[in-house]
C-alpha positions as YAML, in Angstrom:
chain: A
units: angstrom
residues:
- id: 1
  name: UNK
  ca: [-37.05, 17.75, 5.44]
- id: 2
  name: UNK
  ca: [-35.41, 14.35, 4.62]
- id: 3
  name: UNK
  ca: [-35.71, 10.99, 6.94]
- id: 4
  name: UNK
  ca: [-33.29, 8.04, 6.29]
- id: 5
  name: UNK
  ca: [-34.02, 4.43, 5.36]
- id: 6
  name: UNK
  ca: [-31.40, 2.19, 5.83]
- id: 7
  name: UNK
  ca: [-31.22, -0.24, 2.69]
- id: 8
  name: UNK
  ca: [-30.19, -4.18, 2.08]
- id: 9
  name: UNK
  ca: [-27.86, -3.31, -0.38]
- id: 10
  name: UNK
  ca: [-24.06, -3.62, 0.28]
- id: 11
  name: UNK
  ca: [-21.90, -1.11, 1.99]
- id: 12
  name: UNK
  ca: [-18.23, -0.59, 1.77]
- id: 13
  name: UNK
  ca: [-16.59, -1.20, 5.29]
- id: 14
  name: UNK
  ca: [-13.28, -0.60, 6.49]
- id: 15
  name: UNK
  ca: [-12.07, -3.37, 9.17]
- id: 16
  name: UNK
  ca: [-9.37, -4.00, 11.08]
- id: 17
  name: UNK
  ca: [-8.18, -6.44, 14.02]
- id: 18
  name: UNK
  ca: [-11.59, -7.79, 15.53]
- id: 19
  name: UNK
  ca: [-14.66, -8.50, 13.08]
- id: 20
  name: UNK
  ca: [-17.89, -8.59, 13.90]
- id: 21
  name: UNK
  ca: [-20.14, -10.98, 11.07]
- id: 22
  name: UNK
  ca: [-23.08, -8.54, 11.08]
- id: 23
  name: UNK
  ca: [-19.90, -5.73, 9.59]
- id: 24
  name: UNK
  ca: [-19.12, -8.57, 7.03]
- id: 25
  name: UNK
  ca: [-22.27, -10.45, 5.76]
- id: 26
  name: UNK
  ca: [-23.02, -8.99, 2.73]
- id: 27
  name: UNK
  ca: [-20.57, -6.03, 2.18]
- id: 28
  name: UNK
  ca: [-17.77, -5.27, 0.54]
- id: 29
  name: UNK
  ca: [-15.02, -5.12, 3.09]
- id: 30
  name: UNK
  ca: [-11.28, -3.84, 3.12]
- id: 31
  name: UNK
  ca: [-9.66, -5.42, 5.87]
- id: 32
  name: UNK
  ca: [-6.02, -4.29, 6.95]
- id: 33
  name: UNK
  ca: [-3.74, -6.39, 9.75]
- id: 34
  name: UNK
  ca: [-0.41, -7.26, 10.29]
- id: 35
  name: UNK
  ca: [0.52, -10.55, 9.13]
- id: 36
  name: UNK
  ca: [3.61, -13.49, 9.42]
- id: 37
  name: UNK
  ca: [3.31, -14.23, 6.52]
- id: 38
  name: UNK
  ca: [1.61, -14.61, 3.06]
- id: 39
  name: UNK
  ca: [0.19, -17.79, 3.94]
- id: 40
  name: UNK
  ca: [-1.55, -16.29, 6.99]
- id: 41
  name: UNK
  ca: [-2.72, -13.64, 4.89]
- id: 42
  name: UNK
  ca: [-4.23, -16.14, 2.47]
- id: 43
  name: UNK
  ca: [-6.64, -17.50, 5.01]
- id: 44
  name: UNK
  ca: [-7.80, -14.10, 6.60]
- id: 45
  name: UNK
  ca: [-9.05, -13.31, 3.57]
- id: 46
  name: UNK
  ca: [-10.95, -16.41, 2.87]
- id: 47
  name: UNK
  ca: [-12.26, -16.55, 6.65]
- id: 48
  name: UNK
  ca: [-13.89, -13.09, 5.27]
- id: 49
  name: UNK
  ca: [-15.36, -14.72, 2.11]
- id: 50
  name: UNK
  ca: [-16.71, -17.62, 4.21]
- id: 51
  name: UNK
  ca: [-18.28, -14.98, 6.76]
- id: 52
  name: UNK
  ca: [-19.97, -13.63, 3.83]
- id: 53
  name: UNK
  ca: [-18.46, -10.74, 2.16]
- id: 54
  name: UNK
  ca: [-19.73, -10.04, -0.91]
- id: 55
  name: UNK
  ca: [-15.91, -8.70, -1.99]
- id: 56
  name: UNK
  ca: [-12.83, -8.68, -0.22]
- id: 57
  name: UNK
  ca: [-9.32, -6.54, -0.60]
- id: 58
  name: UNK
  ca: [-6.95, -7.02, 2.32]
- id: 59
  name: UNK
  ca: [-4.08, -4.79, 2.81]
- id: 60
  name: UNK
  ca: [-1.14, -6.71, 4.64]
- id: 61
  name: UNK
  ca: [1.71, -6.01, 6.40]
- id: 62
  name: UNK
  ca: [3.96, -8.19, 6.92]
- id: 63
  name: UNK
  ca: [5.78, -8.09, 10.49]
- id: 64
  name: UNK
  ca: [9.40, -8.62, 9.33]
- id: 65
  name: UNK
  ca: [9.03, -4.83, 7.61]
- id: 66
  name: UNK
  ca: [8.10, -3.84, 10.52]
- id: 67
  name: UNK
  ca: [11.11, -4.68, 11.97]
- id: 68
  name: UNK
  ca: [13.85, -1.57, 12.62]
- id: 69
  name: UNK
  ca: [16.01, -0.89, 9.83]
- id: 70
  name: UNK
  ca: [19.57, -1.91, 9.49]
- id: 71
  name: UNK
  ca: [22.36, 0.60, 9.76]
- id: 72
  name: UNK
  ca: [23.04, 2.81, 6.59]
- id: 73
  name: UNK
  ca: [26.09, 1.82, 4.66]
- id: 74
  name: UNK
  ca: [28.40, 4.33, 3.10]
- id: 75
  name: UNK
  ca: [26.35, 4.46, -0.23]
- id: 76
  name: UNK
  ca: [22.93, 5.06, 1.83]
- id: 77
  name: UNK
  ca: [24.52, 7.19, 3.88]
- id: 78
  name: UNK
  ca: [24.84, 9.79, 1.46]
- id: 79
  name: UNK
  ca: [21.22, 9.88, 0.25]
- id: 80
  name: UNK
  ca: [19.20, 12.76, 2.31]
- id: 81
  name: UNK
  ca: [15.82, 12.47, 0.32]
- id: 82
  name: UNK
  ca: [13.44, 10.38, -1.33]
- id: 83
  name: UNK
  ca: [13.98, 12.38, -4.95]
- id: 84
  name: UNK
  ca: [17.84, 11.42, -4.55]
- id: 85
  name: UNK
  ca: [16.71, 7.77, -3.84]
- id: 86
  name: UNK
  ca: [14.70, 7.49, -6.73]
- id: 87
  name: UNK
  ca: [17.67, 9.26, -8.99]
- id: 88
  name: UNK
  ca: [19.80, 6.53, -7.53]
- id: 89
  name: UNK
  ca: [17.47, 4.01, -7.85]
- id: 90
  name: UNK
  ca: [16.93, 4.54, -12.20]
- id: 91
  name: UNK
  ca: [20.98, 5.15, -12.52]
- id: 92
  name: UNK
  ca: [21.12, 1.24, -10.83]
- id: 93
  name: UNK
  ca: [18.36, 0.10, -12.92]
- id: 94
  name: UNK
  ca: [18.50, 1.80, -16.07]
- id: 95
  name: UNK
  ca: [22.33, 2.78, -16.27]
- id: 96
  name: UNK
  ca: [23.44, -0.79, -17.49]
- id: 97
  name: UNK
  ca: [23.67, -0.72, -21.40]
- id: 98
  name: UNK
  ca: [24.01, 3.12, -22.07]
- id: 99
  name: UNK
  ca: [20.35, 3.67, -24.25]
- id: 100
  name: UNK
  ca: [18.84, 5.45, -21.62]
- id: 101
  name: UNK
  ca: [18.77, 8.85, -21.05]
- id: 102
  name: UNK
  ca: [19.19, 9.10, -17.28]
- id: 103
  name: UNK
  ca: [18.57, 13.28, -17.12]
- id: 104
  name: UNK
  ca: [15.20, 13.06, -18.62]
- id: 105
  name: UNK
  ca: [14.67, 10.22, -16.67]
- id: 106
  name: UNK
  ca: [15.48, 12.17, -13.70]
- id: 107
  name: UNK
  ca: [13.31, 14.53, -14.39]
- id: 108
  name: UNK
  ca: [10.03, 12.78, -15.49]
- id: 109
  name: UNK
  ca: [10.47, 10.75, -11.99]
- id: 110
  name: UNK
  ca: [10.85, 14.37, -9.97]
- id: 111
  name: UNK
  ca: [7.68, 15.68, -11.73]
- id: 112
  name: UNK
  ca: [5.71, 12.55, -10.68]
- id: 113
  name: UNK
  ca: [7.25, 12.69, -7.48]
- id: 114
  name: UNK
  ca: [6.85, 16.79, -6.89]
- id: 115
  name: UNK
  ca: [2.94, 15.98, -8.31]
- id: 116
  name: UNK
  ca: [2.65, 13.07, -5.73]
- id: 117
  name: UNK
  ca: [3.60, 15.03, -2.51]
- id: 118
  name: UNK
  ca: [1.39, 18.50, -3.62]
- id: 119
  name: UNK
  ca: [-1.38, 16.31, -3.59]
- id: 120
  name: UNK
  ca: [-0.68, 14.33, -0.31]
- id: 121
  name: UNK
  ca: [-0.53, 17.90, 1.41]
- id: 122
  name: UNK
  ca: [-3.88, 18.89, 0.08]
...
């Protein structure tokens, strides 16, 4: 048999929208909102420090992202998957001078990519 004792020392919290200072005073706190704009993102975060957090990482969105997508052009048009959008994405980047080799490219980015969504399904 086992009783619990809750302790002083910090806990890690997960916040959004509404705060409470009790949640914040002392602990470590990842706080995620949407935001205008960097600037309004700048002071959340240091309204959290002056409430007392002990550490603070915000993860912000920023509205305009939010907003819906403009049409697809005839180049976007034609890519059906996020492995074809990366391909497209090195060709842009890396094609410029020739000294790249864009199939091995390719295919180190398809591994990471492959290795990225097996572990998202587990």
């Amino acid at each position: 048999s086992f009783t619990h004792h809750e302790t002083s020392a910090p806990k890690f919290v997960n916040l959004e929208d509404d705060v409470d200072d009790d949640q914040i005073r002392g602990n470590y706190v990842r706080f995620r909102a949407v935001v205008e704009s960097d600037e309004e993102g700048i002071k959340l975060q240091n309204v959290l420090k002056t409430m007392g957090a002990k550490g603070v990482v915000c993860n912000f969105i920023r509205k305009a992202s939010m907003m819906e997508g403009a049409a697809s052009t005839a180049e976007t048009s034609k890519i059906d998957s996020l492995g074809e959008s990366v391909a497209a994405y090195c060709k842009i980047v890396h094609d410029t001078d020739g000294g790249f080799d864009l199939s091995k490219l390719d295919i180190l980015c398809q591994e990471i990519l492959t290795e990225a969504e097996s572990a998202e399904a587990v």
